[in-house]
Amino acid sequence: YASRDRLGRTPIVIGRKEGAFCASFESFAYINLGYTDYRELGPGEIVKIHADGVETLSAPREEMKICSFLWVYYGYPTSTYEGVNVEKMRYECGKRLARRDEAQPDIVAGVPDSGIAHAIGYANESGIPYGMCFIKNRYVGRTFIQDSQEQRERSVRIKLNPLRSAVEGKRVVLVDDSIVRGTTSAHIIELLRKAGAKEVHMRISSPPFMHPCYFGTDISSKNNLIAREMDLEQIRRHLDVDSL
């Protein structure tokens, strides 16, 4: 059996291969097992899966409130939700950022990993070269979900190493998917400054993060969300960027 929550916040995807079906949160989980996408469940839909078919037990509802952070941050690049691929969505967000920007940087960079597709979209749309400003340590996991501020700061220092040869003396547009607490972003900017960046202009693809979500981005208190405490100019000064 497989079911999706009544608002469709979390996806459920059905995969198919000869003589078998499966259910997963993301399609990339079964691609290497020989399955192909069959269909997604609708909000509130319940199905019974047999070896030879999928039987609907409860029809889907019409109201859909899927989590936008799937495309922005959580989603695996090869996954597709409601017909929209994660990597393509991030790329398109970066393009739209470039269209409304007046910055004149030397290079465009993305915060690994989820910010990179946004940055490439920005670079291709603007014609400004894309540059690799950070080398990522692959053995460090998500930083913003760690319990303490000290842990998050230590992980950021270990996780990202600035590439001095790429940023020294350069005006950098740094693109990321979101700002939650702002602490990780501030340390990333500090790393770029110490590596010799002449200017740092930060571009964020998602709107200000104003409310905790207890179904995914679980923040212990709304007071930890920087966009609730500061306006855009205050956040810019807090992060020490030339523009935001």
GROMACS .gro file of C-alpha atoms in nm, residues 2 4 14 35 49 62 69 94 136 167 179 192 201 203 205:
model
   15
    2ALA     CA    1   0.108   0.359  -0.061
    4ARG     CA    2   0.014   1.055   0.009
   14ILE     CA    3   0.520   0.491  -0.839
   35TYR     CA    4   1.233   0.089  -1.275
   49ILE     CA    5   0.018  -0.212  -0.546
   62GLU     CA    6  -0.802   1.861  -0.571
   69PHE     CA    7   1.166   2.353  -0.071
   94GLY     CA    8   1.903   3.146  -1.152
  136LYS     CA    9   3.346   2.090  -0.102
  167VAL     CA   10   3.829   3.483  -0.625
  179ILE     CA   11   1.887   3.190   0.383
  192LEU     CA   12   3.540   3.459   0.040
  201HIS     CA   13   2.711   4.024  -0.414
  203ARG     CA   14   2.169   3.640  -0.474
  205SER     CA   15   1.650   3.221  -0.529
   0.00000   0.00000   0.00000
